[in-house]
Coordinates of N, CA, C and O in Angstrom, one line a residue:
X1 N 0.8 -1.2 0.0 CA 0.0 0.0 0.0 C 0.9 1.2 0.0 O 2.0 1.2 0.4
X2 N 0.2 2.4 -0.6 CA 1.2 3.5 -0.6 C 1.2 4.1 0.4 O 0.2 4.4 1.0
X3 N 2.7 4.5 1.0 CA 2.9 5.2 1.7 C 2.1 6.7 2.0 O 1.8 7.3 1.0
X4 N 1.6 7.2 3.2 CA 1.3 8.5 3.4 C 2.6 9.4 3.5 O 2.5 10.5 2.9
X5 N 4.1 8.9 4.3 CA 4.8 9.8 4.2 C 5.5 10.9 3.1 O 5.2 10.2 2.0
X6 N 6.0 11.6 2.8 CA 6.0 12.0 2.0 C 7.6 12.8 2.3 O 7.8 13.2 3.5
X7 N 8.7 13.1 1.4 CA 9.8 13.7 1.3 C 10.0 14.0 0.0 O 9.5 13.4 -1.0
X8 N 11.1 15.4 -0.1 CA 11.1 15.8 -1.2 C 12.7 14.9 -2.0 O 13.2 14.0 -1.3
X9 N 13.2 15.0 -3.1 CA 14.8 14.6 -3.3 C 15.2 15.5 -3.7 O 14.6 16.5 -4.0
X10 N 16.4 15.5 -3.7 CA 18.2 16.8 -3.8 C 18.3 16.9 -5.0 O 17.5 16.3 -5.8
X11 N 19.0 17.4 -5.4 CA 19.3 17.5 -6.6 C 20.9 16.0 -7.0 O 21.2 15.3 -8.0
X12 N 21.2 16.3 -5.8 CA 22.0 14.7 -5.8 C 21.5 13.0 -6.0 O 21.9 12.0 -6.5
X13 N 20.6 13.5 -5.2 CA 19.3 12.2 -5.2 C 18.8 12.2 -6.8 O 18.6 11.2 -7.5
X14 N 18.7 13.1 -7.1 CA 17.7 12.8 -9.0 C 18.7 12.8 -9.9 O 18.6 12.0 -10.8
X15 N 19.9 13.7 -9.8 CA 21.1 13.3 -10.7 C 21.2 11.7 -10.7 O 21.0 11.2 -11.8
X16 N 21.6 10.9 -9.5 CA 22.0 9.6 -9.3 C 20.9 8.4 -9.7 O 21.2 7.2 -10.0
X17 N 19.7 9.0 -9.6 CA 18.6 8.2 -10.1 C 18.2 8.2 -11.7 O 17.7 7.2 -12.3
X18 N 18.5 9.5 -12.1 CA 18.6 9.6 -13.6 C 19.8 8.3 -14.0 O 19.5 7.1 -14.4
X19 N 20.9 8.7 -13.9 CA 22.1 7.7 -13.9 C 21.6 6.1 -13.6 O 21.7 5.3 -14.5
X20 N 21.3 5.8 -12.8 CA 20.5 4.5 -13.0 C 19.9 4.0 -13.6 O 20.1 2.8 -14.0
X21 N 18.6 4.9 -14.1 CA 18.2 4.7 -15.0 C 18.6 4.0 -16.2 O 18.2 2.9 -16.7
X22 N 19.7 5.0 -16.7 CA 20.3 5.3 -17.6 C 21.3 3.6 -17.8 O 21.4 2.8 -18.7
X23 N 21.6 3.6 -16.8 CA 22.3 2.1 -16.5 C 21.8 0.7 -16.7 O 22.4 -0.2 -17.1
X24 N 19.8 0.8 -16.5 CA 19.3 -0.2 -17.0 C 19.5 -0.2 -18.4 O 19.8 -1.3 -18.8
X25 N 19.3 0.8 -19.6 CA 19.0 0.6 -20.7 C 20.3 0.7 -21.0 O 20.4 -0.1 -22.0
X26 N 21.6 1.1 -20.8 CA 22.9 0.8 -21.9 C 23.3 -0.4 -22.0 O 23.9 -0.9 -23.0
X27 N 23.0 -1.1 -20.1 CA 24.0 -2.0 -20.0 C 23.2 -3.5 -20.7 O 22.4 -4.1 -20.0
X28 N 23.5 -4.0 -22.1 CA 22.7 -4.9 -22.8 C 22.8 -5.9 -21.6 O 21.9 -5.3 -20.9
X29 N 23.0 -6.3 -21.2 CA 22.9 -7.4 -20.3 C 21.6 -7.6 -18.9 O 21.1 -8.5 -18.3
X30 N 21.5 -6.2 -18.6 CA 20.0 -5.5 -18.0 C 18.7 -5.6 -19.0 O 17.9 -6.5 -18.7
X31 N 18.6 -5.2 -19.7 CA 17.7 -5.1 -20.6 C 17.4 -6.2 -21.3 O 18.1 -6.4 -22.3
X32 N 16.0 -7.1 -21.1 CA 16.3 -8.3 -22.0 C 14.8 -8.0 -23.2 O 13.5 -8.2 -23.2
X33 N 15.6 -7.5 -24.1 CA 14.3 -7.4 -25.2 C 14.7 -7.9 -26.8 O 15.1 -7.1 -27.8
X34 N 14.7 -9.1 -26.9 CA 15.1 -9.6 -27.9 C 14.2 -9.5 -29.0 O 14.6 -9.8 -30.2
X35 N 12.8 -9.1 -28.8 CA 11.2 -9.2 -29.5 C 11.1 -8.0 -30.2 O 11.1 -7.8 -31.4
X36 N 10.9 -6.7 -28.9 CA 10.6 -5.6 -29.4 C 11.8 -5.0 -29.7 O 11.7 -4.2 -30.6
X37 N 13.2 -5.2 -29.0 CA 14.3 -4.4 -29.1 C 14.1 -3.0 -28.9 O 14.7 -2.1 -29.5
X38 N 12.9 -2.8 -27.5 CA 12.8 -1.7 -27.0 C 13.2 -1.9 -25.2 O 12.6 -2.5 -24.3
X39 N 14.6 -1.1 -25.1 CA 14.6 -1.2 -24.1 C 14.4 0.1 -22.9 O 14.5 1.3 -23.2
X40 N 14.1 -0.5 -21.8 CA 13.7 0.8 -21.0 C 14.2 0.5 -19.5 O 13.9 -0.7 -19.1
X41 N 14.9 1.3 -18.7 CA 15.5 1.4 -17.9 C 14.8 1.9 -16.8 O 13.9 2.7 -17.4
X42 N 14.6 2.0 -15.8 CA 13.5 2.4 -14.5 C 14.7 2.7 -13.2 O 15.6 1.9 -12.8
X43 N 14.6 3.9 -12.7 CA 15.1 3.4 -11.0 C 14.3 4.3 -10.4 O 13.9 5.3 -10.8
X44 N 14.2 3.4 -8.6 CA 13.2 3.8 -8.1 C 14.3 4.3 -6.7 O 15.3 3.8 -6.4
X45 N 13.6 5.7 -6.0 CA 14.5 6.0 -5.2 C 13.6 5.3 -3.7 O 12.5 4.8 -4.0
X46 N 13.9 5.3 -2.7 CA 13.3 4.9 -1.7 C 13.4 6.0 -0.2 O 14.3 6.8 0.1
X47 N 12.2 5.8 0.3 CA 12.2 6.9 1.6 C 13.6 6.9 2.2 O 14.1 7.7 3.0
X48 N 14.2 5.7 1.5 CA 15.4 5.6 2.8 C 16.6 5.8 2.2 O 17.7 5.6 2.7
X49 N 16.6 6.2 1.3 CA 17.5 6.8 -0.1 C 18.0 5.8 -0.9 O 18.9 6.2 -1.7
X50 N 17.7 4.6 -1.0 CA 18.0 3.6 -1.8 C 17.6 3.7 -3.0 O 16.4 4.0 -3.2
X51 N 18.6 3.5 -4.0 CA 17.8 3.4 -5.5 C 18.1 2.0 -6.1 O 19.2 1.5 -6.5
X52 N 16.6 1.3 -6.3 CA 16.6 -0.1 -7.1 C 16.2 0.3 -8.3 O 15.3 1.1 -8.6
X53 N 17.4 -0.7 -9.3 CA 17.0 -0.3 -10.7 C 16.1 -1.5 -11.2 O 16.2 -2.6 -10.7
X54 N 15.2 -1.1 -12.4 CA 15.1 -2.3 -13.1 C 15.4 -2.1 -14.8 O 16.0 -1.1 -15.3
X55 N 14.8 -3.2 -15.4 CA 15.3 -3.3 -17.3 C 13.9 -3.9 -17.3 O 13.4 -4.4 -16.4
X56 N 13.5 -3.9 -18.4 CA 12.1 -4.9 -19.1 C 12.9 -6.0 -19.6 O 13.9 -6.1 -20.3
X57 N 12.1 -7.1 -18.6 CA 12.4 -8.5 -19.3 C 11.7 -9.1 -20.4 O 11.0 -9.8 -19.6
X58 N 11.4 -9.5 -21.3 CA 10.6 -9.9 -22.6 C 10.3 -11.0 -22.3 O 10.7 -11.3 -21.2
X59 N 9.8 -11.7 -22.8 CA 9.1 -13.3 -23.2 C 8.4 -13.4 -24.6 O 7.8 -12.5 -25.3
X60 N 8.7 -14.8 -24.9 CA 8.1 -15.3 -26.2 C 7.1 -15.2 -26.3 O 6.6 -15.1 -27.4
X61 N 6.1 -15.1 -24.8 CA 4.6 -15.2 -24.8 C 4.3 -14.2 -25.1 O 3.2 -14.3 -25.7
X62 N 4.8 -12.7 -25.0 CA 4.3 -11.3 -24.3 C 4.2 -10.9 -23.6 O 4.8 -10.0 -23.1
X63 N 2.8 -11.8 -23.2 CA 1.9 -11.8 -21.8 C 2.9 -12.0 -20.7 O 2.7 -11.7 -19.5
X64 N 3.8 -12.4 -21.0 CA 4.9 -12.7 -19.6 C 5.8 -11.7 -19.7 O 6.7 -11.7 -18.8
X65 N 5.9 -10.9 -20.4 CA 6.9 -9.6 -20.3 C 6.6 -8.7 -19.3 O 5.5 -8.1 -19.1
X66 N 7.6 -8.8 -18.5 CA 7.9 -7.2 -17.5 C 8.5 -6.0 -17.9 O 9.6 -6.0 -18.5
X67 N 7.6 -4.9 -17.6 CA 8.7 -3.4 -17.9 C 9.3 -3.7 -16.9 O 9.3 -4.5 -15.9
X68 N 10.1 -2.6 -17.4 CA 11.1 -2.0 -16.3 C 10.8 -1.6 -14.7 O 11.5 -1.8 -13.8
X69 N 9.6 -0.8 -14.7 CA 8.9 -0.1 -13.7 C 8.7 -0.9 -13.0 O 8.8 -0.7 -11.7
X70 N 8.2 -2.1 -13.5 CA 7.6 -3.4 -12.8 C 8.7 -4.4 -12.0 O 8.4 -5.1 -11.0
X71 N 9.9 -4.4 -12.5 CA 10.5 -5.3 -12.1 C 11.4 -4.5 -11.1 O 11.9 -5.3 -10.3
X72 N 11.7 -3.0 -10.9 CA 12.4 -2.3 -9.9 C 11.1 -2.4 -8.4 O 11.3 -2.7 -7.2
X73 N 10.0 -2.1 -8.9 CA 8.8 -1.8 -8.1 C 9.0 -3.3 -7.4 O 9.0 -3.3 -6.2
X74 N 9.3 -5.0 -8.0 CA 9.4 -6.4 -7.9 C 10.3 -6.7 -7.0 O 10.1 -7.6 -6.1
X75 N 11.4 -6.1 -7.3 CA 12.4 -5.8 -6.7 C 12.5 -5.3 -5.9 O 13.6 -5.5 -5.4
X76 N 11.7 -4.6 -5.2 CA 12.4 -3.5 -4.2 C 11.2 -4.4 -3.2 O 11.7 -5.2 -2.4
X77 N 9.5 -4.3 -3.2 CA 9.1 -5.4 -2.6 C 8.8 -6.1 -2.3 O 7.8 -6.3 -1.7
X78 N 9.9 -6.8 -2.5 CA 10.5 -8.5 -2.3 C 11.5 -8.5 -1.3 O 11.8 -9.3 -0.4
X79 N 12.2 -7.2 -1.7 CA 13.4 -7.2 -0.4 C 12.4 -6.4 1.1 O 12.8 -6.2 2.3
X80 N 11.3 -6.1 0.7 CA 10.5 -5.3 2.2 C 10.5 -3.7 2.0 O 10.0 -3.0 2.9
X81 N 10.9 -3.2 1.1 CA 11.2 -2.0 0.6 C 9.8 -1.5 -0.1 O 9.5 -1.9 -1.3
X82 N 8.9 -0.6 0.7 CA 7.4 -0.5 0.0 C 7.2 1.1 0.1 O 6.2 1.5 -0.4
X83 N 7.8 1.9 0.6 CA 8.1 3.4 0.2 C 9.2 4.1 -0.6 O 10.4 3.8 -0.6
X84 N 8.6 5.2 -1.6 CA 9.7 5.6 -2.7 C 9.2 6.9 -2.6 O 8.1 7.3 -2.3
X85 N 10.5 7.8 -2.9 CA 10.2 9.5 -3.3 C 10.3 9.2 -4.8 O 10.3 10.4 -5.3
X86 N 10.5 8.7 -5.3 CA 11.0 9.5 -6.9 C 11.4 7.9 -7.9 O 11.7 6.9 -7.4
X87 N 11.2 8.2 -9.5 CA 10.6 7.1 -9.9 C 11.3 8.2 -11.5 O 10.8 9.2 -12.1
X88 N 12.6 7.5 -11.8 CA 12.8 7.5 -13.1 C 12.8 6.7 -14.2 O 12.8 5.4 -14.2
X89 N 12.8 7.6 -15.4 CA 12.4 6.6 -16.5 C 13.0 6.7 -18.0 O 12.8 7.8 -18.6
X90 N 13.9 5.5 -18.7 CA 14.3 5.9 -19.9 C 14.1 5.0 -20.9 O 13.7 3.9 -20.6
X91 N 14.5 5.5 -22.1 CA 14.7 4.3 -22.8 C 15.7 5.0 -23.7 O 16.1 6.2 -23.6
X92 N 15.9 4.0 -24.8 CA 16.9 4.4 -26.0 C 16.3 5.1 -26.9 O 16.9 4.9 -28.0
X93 N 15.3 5.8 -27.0 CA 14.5 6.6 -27.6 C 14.6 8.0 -27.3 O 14.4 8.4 -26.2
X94 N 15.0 9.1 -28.3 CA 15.2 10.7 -28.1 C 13.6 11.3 -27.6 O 13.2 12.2 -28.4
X95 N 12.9 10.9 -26.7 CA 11.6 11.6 -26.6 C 11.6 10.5 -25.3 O 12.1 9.4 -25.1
X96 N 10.9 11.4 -24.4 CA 10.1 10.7 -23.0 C 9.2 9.8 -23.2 O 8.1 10.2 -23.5
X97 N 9.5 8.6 -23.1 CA 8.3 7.8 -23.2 C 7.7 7.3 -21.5 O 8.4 7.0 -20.6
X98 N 6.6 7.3 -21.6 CA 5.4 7.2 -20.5 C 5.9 5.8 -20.0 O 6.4 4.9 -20.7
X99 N 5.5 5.7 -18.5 CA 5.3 4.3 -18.1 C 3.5 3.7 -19.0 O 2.6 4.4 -19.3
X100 N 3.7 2.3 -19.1 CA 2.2 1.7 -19.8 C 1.1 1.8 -19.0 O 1.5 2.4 -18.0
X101 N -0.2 1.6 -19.0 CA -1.1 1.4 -18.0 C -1.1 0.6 -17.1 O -1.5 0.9 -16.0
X102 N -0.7 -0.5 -17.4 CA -0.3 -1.7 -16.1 C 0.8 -1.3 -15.4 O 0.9 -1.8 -14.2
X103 N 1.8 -0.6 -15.9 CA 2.5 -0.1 -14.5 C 2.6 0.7 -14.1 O 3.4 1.0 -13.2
X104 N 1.5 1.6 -14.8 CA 0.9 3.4 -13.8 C 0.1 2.7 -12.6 O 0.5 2.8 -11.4
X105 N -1.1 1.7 -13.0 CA -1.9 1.7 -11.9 C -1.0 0.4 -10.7 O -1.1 0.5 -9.5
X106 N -0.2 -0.6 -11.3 CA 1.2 -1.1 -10.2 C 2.0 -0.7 -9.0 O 2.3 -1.1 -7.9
X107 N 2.5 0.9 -10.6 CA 3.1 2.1 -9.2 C 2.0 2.6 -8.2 O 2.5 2.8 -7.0
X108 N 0.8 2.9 -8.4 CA 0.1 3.2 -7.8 C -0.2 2.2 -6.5 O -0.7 2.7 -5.5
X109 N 0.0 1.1 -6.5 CA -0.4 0.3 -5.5 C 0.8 0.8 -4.5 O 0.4 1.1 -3.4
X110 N 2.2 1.0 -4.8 CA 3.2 2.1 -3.5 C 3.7 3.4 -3.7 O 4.4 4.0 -3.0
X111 N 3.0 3.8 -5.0 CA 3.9 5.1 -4.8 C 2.7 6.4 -4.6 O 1.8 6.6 -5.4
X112 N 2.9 7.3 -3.5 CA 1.9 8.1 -3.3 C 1.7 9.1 -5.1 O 2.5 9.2 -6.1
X113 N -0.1 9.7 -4.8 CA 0.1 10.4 -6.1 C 1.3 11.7 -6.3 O 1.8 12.1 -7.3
X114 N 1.4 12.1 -5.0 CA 2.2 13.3 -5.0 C 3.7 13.4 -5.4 O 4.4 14.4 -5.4
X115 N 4.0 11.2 -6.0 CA 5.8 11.4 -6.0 C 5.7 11.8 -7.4 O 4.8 11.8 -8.2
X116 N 7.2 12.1 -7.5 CA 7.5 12.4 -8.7 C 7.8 11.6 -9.8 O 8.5 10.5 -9.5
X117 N 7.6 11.7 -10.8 CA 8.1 10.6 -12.1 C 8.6 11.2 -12.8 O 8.0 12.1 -13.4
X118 N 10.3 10.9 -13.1 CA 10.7 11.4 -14.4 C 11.1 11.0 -15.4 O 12.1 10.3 -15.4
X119 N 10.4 11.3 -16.4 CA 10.9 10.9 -18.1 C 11.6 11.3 -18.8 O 11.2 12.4 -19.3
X120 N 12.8 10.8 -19.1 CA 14.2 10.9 -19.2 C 14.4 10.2 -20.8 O 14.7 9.1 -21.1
X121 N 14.3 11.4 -21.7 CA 14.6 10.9 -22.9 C 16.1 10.7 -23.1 O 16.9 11.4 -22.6
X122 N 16.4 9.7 -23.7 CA 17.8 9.1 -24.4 C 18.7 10.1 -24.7 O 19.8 9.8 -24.4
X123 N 18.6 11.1 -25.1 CA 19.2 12.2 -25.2 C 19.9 13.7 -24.4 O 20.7 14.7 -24.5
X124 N 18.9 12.9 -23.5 CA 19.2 13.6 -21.8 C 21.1 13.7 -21.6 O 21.9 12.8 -21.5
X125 N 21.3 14.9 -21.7 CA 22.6 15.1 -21.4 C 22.4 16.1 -19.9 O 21.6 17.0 -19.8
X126 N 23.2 15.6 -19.0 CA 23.6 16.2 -17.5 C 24.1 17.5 -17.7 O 23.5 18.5 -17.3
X127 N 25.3 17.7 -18.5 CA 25.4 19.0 -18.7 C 24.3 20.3 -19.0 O 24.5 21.5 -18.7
X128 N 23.4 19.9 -19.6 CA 22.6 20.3 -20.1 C 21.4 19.7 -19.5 O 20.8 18.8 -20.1
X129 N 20.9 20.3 -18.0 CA 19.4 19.6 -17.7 C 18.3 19.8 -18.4 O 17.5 19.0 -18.8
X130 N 18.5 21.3 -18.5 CA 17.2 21.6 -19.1 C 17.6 21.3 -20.4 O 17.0 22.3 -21.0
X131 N 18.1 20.7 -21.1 CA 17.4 20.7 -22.5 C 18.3 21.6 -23.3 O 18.8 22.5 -22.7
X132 N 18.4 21.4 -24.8 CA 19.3 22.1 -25.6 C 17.9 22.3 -27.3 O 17.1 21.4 -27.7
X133 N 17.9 23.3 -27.7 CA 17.2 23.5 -28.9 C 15.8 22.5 -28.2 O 15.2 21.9 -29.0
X134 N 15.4 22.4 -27.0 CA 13.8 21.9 -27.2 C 14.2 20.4 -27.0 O 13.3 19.7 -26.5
X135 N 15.3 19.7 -27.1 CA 15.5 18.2 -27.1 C 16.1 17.9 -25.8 O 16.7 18.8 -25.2
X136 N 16.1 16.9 -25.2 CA 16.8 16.3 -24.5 C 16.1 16.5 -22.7 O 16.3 15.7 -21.8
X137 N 15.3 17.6 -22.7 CA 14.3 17.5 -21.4 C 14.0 16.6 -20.7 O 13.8 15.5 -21.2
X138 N 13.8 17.1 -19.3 CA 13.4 15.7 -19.0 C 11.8 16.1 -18.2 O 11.7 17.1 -17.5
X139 N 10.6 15.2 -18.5 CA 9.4 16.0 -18.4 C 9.3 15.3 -16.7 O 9.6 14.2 -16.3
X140 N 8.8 16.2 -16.1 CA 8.7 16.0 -14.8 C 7.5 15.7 -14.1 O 6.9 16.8 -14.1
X141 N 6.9 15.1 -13.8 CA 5.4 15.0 -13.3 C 5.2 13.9 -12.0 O 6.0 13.2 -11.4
X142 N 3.9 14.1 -11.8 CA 3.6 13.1 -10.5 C 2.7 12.0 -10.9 O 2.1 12.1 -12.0
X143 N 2.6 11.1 -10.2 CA 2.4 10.1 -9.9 C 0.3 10.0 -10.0 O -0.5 9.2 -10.4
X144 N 0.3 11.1 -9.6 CA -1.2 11.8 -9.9 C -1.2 12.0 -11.1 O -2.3 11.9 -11.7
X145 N -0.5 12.3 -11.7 CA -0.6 13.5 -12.9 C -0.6 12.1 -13.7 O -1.7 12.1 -14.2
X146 N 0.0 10.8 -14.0 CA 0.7 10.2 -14.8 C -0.7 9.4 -14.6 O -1.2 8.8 -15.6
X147 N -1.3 9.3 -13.6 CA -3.0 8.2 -13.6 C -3.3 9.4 -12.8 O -2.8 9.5 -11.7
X148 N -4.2 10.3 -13.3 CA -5.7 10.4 -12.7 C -6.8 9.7 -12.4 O -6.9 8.5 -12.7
X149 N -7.8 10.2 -11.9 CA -8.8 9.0 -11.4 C -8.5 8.1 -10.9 O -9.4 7.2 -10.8
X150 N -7.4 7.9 -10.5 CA -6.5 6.4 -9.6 C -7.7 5.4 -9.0 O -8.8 6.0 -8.8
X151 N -7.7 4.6 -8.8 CA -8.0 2.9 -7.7 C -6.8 2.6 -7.3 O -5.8 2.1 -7.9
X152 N -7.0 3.1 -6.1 CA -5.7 2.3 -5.2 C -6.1 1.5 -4.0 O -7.2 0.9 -3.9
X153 N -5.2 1.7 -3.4 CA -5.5 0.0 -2.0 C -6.3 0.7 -0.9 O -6.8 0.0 0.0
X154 N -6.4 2.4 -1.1 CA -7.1 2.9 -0.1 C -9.1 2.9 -0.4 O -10.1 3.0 0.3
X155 N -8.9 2.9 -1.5 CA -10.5 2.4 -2.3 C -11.3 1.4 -1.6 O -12.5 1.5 -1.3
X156 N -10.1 0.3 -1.4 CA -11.0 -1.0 -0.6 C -11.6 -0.9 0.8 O -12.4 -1.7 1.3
X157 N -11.0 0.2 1.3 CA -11.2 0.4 2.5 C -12.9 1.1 2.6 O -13.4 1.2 3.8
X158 N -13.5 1.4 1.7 CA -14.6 3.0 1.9 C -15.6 1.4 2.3 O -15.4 0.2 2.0
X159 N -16.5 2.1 2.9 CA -18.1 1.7 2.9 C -18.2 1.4 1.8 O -17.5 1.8 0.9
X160 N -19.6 0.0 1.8 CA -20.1 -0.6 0.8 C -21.5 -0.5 1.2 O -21.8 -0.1 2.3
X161 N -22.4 -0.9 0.3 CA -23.5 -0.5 0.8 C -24.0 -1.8 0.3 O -25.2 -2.1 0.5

């Protein structure tokens, strides 16, 4: 369930989590997409300043494929790790691509609406945060913003009639 607490991150904290990110989709050995040959890189930071990365794993079926988002989110509560500030995202693509619907409403099962998600196009250069000629930005948003109208784990709780 998602955390109520809530903290902001540094600018050290999101540099380092960008970089993670960035670490699922270069390092081919992270990334297993032999199908679509779309790989996408995820790191999630944690209340307690931990960052777990993940890669999208593929399958022959499809239906058995994990993103990235899914398998850091897999990762992290498995080890007991069920609070996060901050939730980066890339791929090998020059443009921000979105987490899918199954792992908007996923994150939603721990990550409050208020955290941040950042989409981190391929082109994202550090030197350059904001962006050069319009390219390379990284679009910033929340977790609200990314699913509105949310169903989360606090839904189950309301009166039924």
């Amino acid at each position: 369930m998602a955390s109520t607490e809530s903290r902001s991150i540094t600018e050290e904290e999101r540099a380092k989590l960008i970089q993670a990110a960035f670490e699922g989709v270069k390092a081919r050995e992270h990334s297993y997409s032999p199908y679509s040959k779309f790989r996408v890189g995820a790191a999630l930071l944690s209340s307690e300043g931990k960052i777990i990365k993940g890669a999208n794993i593929e399958n022959a079926s499809y239906g058995g494929t994990i993103c990235a988002e899914r398998t850091a989110l897999v990762k992290a509560a498995s080890e007991g790790i069920r609070t996060f500030c901050a939730l980066a995202v890339t791929t090998d693509v020059a443009a921000s691509i979105s987490p899918c619907g199954m792992c908007r409403q996923f994150m939603r099962e721990f990550c409050q609406l208020s955290m941040p998600v950042l989409l981190v196009p391929a082109d994202y250069n550090a030197q350059h945060p904001d962006g050069v000629d319009g390219k390379g930005s990284i679009q910033n948003i929340t977790m609200g913003e990314l699913l509105p109208f949310s169903f989360g784990p606090e839904d189950l709780e309301r009166s039924r009639e």
